[in-house]
């Protein structure tokens, strides 16, 4: 008879996961510690990361530091075991592959499809940048160099190092690059080439939705529009951005009386519904051309993304209609 018949056998406790040491590469030099951890420890709540930093569980070169510490190449970051989200928290971002137009050590350029947000927020759980990070090796630096509207397709630039990202931001701010979009507009565009210079002001609807309008109190905005082809009651135009205001092309074209086909904010509902019945359920705006200096070498990059197949099919249909 056992000496202690009521006592159950005690199983050894599982060994706790060990802390890991991550060495900072050149692509993360200059990045804040908290931002570095947010990307490296995907799925871990922010509050847990900040608590670990304040409590000294996260260390840099064996010493305690603050969340706003700027990392240097070669730093050794100690990362403690961290709790993953509970079942009630947001699920991880799914991986996704996007067509790559260009890539090197400094820059990634993809051809973004229509209907995909570039980042999470405003009711969107995740976007292109979160999905790219989920698809790339853990801890890789990826940051948006500019934005595209959710329904706009085409060239999207992503910085792969902080130095390249800042160079791209400076380039766009100084107007050093050339950004061209193709848009199908309602109406017979008259001028072969036209400059639109109208100030744009952001405002919110009663429901809190962001909008933009032409207003003397707005910021200066400049778009150059070139006629590409006429399709009876519609026209294909090239719109070159000389400034980068929110919804600039959409509002400028609308202000001239030529709204973009399929635009759910500034276009005509009847036109959008007409094309949706014909199988075209998106806005016809595509970022097709970018001519920019390379953020590291300064050499000219000539980037191109041809029209998506659904846009090409629609133009073919409109072209056939012209022949009848």
Short mmCIF file of C-alpha atoms in Angstrom, two decimals:
data_model
loop_
_atom_site.label_atom_id
_atom_site.label_comp_id
_atom_site.label_asym_id
_atom_site.label_seq_id
_atom_site.Cartn_x
_atom_site.Cartn_y
_atom_site.Cartn_z
CA UNK A 1 0.00 0.00 0.00
CA UNK A 2 1.44 3.39 -0.93
CA UNK A 3 2.53 5.62 1.90
CA UNK A 4 0.43 8.56 0.61
CA UNK A 5 -2.52 6.96 -1.29
CA UNK A 6 -4.34 10.27 -1.93
CA UNK A 7 -1.38 12.07 -3.50
CA UNK A 8 -1.24 12.16 -7.31
CA UNK A 9 1.96 11.93 -9.28
CA UNK A 10 3.31 15.38 -10.04
CA UNK A 11 4.40 16.01 -13.63
CA UNK A 12 7.40 18.25 -14.15
CA UNK A 13 6.44 21.80 -15.19
CA UNK A 14 7.15 22.66 -18.84
CA UNK A 15 10.32 24.62 -19.31
CA UNK A 16 9.71 28.32 -20.02
CA UNK A 17 10.86 29.55 -23.42
CA UNK A 18 14.21 31.31 -23.30
CA UNK A 19 14.88 34.91 -24.20
CA UNK A 20 16.36 35.56 -27.63
CA UNK A 21 19.09 37.94 -28.76
CA UNK A 22 18.58 39.77 -32.06
CA UNK A 23 21.37 41.75 -33.67
CA UNK A 24 20.34 44.97 -35.42
CA UNK A 25 21.21 45.12 -39.13
CA UNK A 26 21.82 48.24 -41.24
CA UNK A 27 18.20 48.28 -42.46
CA UNK A 28 16.99 49.06 -38.90
CA UNK A 29 19.66 51.55 -37.90
CA UNK A 30 17.97 54.71 -36.62
CA UNK A 31 14.64 53.00 -35.87
CA UNK A 32 12.99 53.38 -32.48
CA UNK A 33 13.19 50.35 -30.21
CA UNK A 34 9.41 50.13 -29.77
CA UNK A 35 8.76 50.17 -33.53
CA UNK A 36 11.45 47.55 -34.04
CA UNK A 37 9.78 45.26 -31.49
CA UNK A 38 6.27 45.83 -32.86
CA UNK A 39 7.37 44.45 -36.20
CA UNK A 40 9.57 41.70 -34.82
CA UNK A 41 7.02 40.41 -32.29
CA UNK A 42 4.00 40.22 -34.56
CA UNK A 43 0.76 39.51 -32.71
CA UNK A 44 2.00 40.55 -29.27
CA UNK A 45 -0.12 43.36 -27.76
CA UNK A 46 1.60 46.76 -27.61
CA UNK A 47 0.94 47.03 -23.89
CA UNK A 48 2.99 43.88 -23.25
CA UNK A 49 5.93 45.19 -25.25
CA UNK A 50 6.00 48.54 -23.45
CA UNK A 51 5.70 46.81 -20.08
CA UNK A 52 8.64 44.56 -20.98
CA UNK A 53 10.73 47.61 -21.94
CA UNK A 54 9.85 49.52 -18.74
CA UNK A 55 10.50 46.44 -16.59
CA UNK A 56 13.97 45.89 -18.05
CA UNK A 57 13.08 42.58 -19.69
CA UNK A 58 13.99 44.10 -23.05
CA UNK A 59 17.61 45.16 -23.05
CA UNK A 60 20.00 46.63 -25.59
CA UNK A 61 23.65 45.61 -25.30
CA UNK A 62 22.79 44.09 -21.88
CA UNK A 63 21.55 47.43 -20.54
CA UNK A 64 18.11 48.85 -19.81
CA UNK A 65 16.82 51.50 -22.18
CA UNK A 66 13.67 53.38 -23.16
CA UNK A 67 11.09 52.76 -25.88
CA UNK A 68 12.28 55.78 -27.90
CA UNK A 69 15.91 54.61 -28.03
CA UNK A 70 17.26 54.82 -31.60
CA UNK A 71 18.89 51.55 -32.57
CA UNK A 72 22.37 51.41 -34.06
CA UNK A 73 23.77 48.79 -36.41
CA UNK A 74 25.27 45.95 -34.39
CA UNK A 75 23.16 46.54 -31.26
CA UNK A 76 22.20 43.30 -29.48
CA UNK A 77 18.55 43.40 -28.43
CA UNK A 78 17.39 40.96 -25.75
CA UNK A 79 13.77 39.91 -26.30
CA UNK A 80 12.08 38.04 -23.44
CA UNK A 81 9.37 35.39 -23.89
CA UNK A 82 6.19 37.32 -24.64
CA UNK A 83 2.55 36.29 -24.43
CA UNK A 84 0.73 35.86 -27.71
CA UNK A 85 -2.79 37.26 -28.18
CA UNK A 86 -5.70 35.56 -26.46
CA UNK A 87 -8.42 33.90 -28.58
CA UNK A 88 -10.53 37.06 -28.40
CA UNK A 89 -7.84 39.26 -29.93
CA UNK A 90 -7.31 40.03 -33.61
CA UNK A 91 -6.13 37.13 -35.79
CA UNK A 92 -2.72 37.34 -37.45
CA UNK A 93 -2.43 39.10 -40.79
CA UNK A 94 -2.56 36.64 -43.69
CA UNK A 95 0.40 36.49 -46.04
CA UNK A 96 -0.09 37.73 -49.60
CA UNK A 97 2.00 37.92 -52.75
CA UNK A 98 1.76 41.02 -54.95
CA UNK A 99 3.26 41.42 -58.44
CA UNK A 100 6.78 42.83 -58.04
CA UNK A 101 7.77 45.49 -60.57
CA UNK A 102 11.21 46.24 -59.11
CA UNK A 103 13.24 45.25 -56.06
CA UNK A 104 16.73 45.74 -54.66
CA UNK A 105 18.27 46.18 -51.21
CA UNK A 106 16.74 49.65 -50.75
CA UNK A 107 13.41 49.58 -52.54
CA UNK A 108 10.43 47.35 -53.31
CA UNK A 109 7.88 48.36 -55.97
CA UNK A 110 4.69 46.37 -56.39
CA UNK A 111 1.68 46.57 -58.69
CA UNK A 112 -1.16 46.98 -56.18
CA UNK A 113 -4.55 45.58 -57.22
CA UNK A 114 -7.70 47.67 -56.92
CA UNK A 115 -9.82 47.12 -53.81
CA UNK A 116 -6.90 46.54 -51.43
CA UNK A 117 -6.03 49.19 -48.83
CA UNK A 118 -2.35 50.09 -48.50
CA UNK A 119 -2.51 49.86 -44.68
CA UNK A 120 -4.87 48.95 -41.86
CA UNK A 121 -7.14 51.46 -40.16
CA UNK A 122 -10.52 53.17 -40.69
CA UNK A 123 -12.39 49.89 -40.47
CA UNK A 124 -9.74 47.89 -42.36
CA UNK A 125 -7.93 45.26 -40.26
CA UNK A 126 -4.87 45.11 -42.48
CA UNK A 127 -3.58 46.29 -45.82
CA UNK A 128 -0.77 45.76 -48.31
CA UNK A 129 2.03 46.79 -45.98
CA UNK A 130 0.91 44.44 -43.18
CA UNK A 131 0.55 41.56 -45.64
CA UNK A 132 3.99 42.23 -47.11
CA UNK A 133 5.52 42.15 -43.64
CA UNK A 134 3.74 38.88 -42.89
CA UNK A 135 5.13 37.39 -46.10
CA UNK A 136 8.72 38.54 -45.58
CA UNK A 137 11.40 37.22 -43.20
CA UNK A 138 10.81 38.11 -39.58
CA UNK A 139 11.95 41.58 -38.69
CA UNK A 140 12.44 42.86 -42.25
CA UNK A 141 12.09 46.65 -42.57
CA UNK A 142 9.19 47.60 -44.86
CA UNK A 143 7.51 51.00 -44.82
CA UNK A 144 5.21 52.75 -47.30
CA UNK A 145 6.93 55.57 -49.19
CA UNK A 146 3.59 57.01 -50.38
CA UNK A 147 -0.12 56.13 -50.52
CA UNK A 148 -2.67 54.95 -53.06
CA UNK A 149 -6.42 55.03 -52.51
CA UNK A 150 -7.97 51.64 -51.87
CA UNK A 151 -9.71 51.51 -55.28
CA UNK A 152 -6.67 52.82 -57.18
CA UNK A 153 -4.40 50.17 -58.70
CA UNK A 154 -0.80 50.41 -59.79
CA UNK A 155 2.70 51.29 -58.66
CA UNK A 156 3.30 51.41 -54.92
CA UNK A 157 6.73 52.15 -53.43
CA UNK A 158 7.97 50.53 -50.22
CA UNK A 159 11.23 51.45 -48.51
CA UNK A 160 13.39 48.53 -47.32
CA UNK A 161 15.74 50.64 -45.20
CA UNK A 162 15.10 53.75 -43.13
CA UNK A 163 17.65 55.71 -45.16
CA UNK A 164 15.93 54.82 -48.43
CA UNK A 165 12.50 55.61 -46.97
CA UNK A 166 13.56 59.09 -45.86
CA UNK A 167 15.15 59.73 -49.26
CA UNK A 168 11.89 58.76 -51.00
CA UNK A 169 9.87 61.00 -48.68
CA UNK A 170 12.22 63.92 -49.44
CA UNK A 171 11.98 63.22 -53.16
CA UNK A 172 8.19 63.32 -53.23
CA UNK A 173 8.10 66.38 -50.98
CA UNK A 174 10.48 68.24 -53.30
CA UNK A 175 8.68 67.10 -56.46
CA UNK A 176 11.74 65.34 -57.88
CA UNK A 177 9.80 62.38 -59.31
CA UNK A 178 7.14 62.09 -62.01
CA UNK A 179 3.92 60.24 -61.08
CA UNK A 180 1.46 59.42 -63.88
CA UNK A 181 -2.00 57.87 -63.64
CA UNK A 182 -4.43 56.65 -66.28
CA UNK A 183 -8.08 57.55 -65.72
CA UNK A 184 -11.23 56.93 -67.72
CA UNK A 185 -13.46 59.96 -67.30
CA UNK A 186 -17.04 60.71 -68.19
CA UNK A 187 -17.25 63.24 -71.02
CA UNK A 188 -15.37 64.25 -74.17
CA UNK A 189 -12.09 65.78 -72.95
CA UNK A 190 -11.35 68.78 -75.16
CA UNK A 191 -7.76 69.94 -74.65
CA UNK A 192 -4.82 67.77 -75.63
CA UNK A 193 -2.94 69.02 -72.57
CA UNK A 194 -4.30 71.01 -69.65
CA UNK A 195 -2.95 72.26 -66.31
CA UNK A 196 -5.37 72.18 -63.37
CA UNK A 197 -4.31 74.40 -60.48
CA UNK A 198 -6.99 74.46 -57.82
CA UNK A 199 -6.49 74.46 -54.02
CA UNK A 200 -7.87 71.44 -52.17
CA UNK A 201 -9.34 71.32 -48.67
CA UNK A 202 -10.10 68.23 -46.58
CA UNK A 203 -13.43 68.00 -44.76
CA UNK A 204 -15.58 65.39 -43.01
CA UNK A 205 -19.11 64.32 -43.82
CA UNK A 206 -21.80 64.04 -41.13
CA UNK A 207 -20.92 60.34 -40.82
CA UNK A 208 -17.24 61.16 -40.27
CA UNK A 209 -16.05 60.12 -43.73
CA UNK A 210 -13.12 62.01 -45.21
CA UNK A 211 -13.72 64.11 -48.32
CA UNK A 212 -11.81 66.72 -50.33
CA UNK A 213 -13.14 69.77 -52.17
CA UNK A 214 -11.85 72.70 -54.18
CA UNK A 215 -11.66 75.64 -51.79
CA UNK A 216 -9.66 78.91 -51.67
CA UNK A 217 -8.67 78.02 -48.08
CA UNK A 218 -7.16 74.71 -49.20
CA UNK A 219 -3.60 73.74 -50.04
CA UNK A 220 -2.17 74.42 -53.53
CA UNK A 221 -2.60 71.48 -55.93
CA UNK A 222 -1.42 71.02 -59.50
CA UNK A 223 -2.36 68.26 -61.96
CA UNK A 224 -1.36 68.04 -65.64
CA UNK A 225 -3.93 66.20 -67.75
CA UNK A 226 -3.11 64.83 -71.21
CA UNK A 227 -5.69 63.27 -73.53
CA UNK A 228 -4.83 59.70 -74.51
CA UNK A 229 -7.92 58.56 -76.44
CA UNK A 230 -11.59 59.39 -76.90
CA UNK A 231 -14.33 56.76 -76.57
CA UNK A 232 -17.49 58.62 -77.54
CA UNK A 233 -18.96 59.86 -74.25
CA UNK A 234 -15.82 58.84 -72.34
CA UNK A 235 -12.14 59.78 -72.48
CA UNK A 236 -8.93 58.10 -71.37
CA UNK A 237 -6.53 60.65 -69.89
CA UNK A 238 -3.08 60.69 -68.34
CA UNK A 239 -2.96 62.66 -65.08
CA UNK A 240 0.46 63.73 -63.83
CA UNK A 241 0.69 64.77 -60.20
CA UNK A 242 2.82 67.83 -59.58
CA UNK A 243 1.65 67.92 -55.95
CA UNK A 244 0.47 65.01 -53.81
CA UNK A 245 -2.77 66.02 -52.14
CA UNK A 246 -5.36 63.52 -50.92
CA UNK A 247 -7.80 62.52 -53.73
CA UNK A 248 -6.16 65.17 -55.91
CA UNK A 249 -6.77 63.62 -59.34
CA UNK A 250 -10.30 62.56 -58.47
CA UNK A 251 -11.35 66.00 -57.24
CA UNK A 252 -9.53 67.97 -59.94
CA UNK A 253 -11.12 65.95 -62.73
CA UNK A 254 -14.54 66.25 -61.08
CA UNK A 255 -14.08 70.01 -60.74
CA UNK A 256 -13.58 70.21 -64.52
CA UNK A 257 -16.82 68.30 -65.09
CA UNK A 258 -15.13 64.99 -65.95
CA UNK A 259 -15.60 62.58 -63.00
CA UNK A 260 -13.72 59.28 -63.05
CA UNK A 261 -15.75 56.23 -64.05
CA UNK A 262 -16.54 54.11 -60.99
CA UNK A 263 -15.55 56.72 -58.40
CA UNK A 264 -17.84 56.10 -55.41
CA UNK A 265 -16.98 59.42 -53.71
CA UNK A 266 -16.81 61.99 -56.50
CA UNK A 267 -18.32 60.18 -59.50
CA UNK A 268 -21.88 59.73 -60.75
CA UNK A 269 -23.88 56.89 -59.18
CA UNK A 270 -25.78 56.13 -62.39
CA UNK A 271 -22.54 55.77 -64.38
CA UNK A 272 -20.99 53.54 -61.72
CA UNK A 273 -24.07 51.31 -61.67
CA UNK A 274 -24.13 51.13 -65.47
CA UNK A 275 -20.55 49.87 -65.68
CA UNK A 276 -21.06 47.53 -62.72
CA UNK A 277 -23.84 45.82 -64.67
CA UNK A 278 -21.35 45.37 -67.49
CA UNK A 279 -18.93 43.63 -65.14
CA UNK A 280 -16.68 46.58 -64.27
CA UNK A 281 -17.06 47.20 -60.54
CA UNK A 282 -14.11 49.42 -59.65
CA UNK A 283 -12.80 52.95 -60.11
CA UNK A 284 -10.83 53.39 -63.34
CA UNK A 285 -7.70 55.00 -61.91
CA UNK A 286 -4.32 53.31 -62.30
CA UNK A 287 -0.83 54.48 -61.27
CA UNK A 288 0.99 53.33 -64.38
CA UNK A 289 4.26 55.30 -64.50
CA UNK A 290 6.88 56.50 -62.03
CA UNK A 291 10.13 58.15 -63.07
CA UNK A 292 12.21 58.73 -59.95
CA UNK A 293 15.84 58.98 -58.83
CA UNK A 294 16.93 55.85 -57.00
CA UNK A 295 16.94 56.60 -53.25
CA UNK A 296 20.49 55.21 -52.82
CA UNK A 297 22.32 55.69 -56.12
CA UNK A 298 20.47 58.66 -57.59
CA UNK A 299 20.19 56.90 -60.97
CA UNK A 300 16.93 57.24 -62.87
CA UNK A 301 14.34 54.51 -62.32
CA UNK A 302 11.66 54.22 -64.99
CA UNK A 303 8.92 52.10 -63.45
CA UNK A 304 5.84 50.91 -65.36
CA UNK A 305 2.68 48.95 -64.54
CA UNK A 306 0.41 48.24 -67.49
CA UNK A 307 -3.35 48.59 -67.19
CA UNK A 308 -5.07 45.67 -65.41
CA UNK A 309 -6.98 43.25 -67.60
CA UNK A 310 -10.39 44.45 -66.44
CA UNK A 311 -9.51 48.01 -67.51
CA UNK A 312 -8.17 46.79 -70.86
CA UNK A 313 -11.35 44.78 -71.48
CA UNK A 314 -13.52 47.80 -70.75
CA UNK A 315 -11.56 49.98 -73.18
CA UNK A 316 -11.86 47.26 -75.83
CA UNK A 317 -15.63 47.16 -75.31
CA UNK A 318 -15.88 50.94 -75.58
CA UNK A 319 -13.70 50.85 -78.70
CA UNK A 320 -15.97 48.30 -80.33
CA UNK A 321 -18.94 50.50 -79.51
CA UNK A 322 -17.33 53.39 -81.35
CA UNK A 323 -17.03 51.30 -84.51
CA UNK A 324 -20.74 50.47 -84.66
#
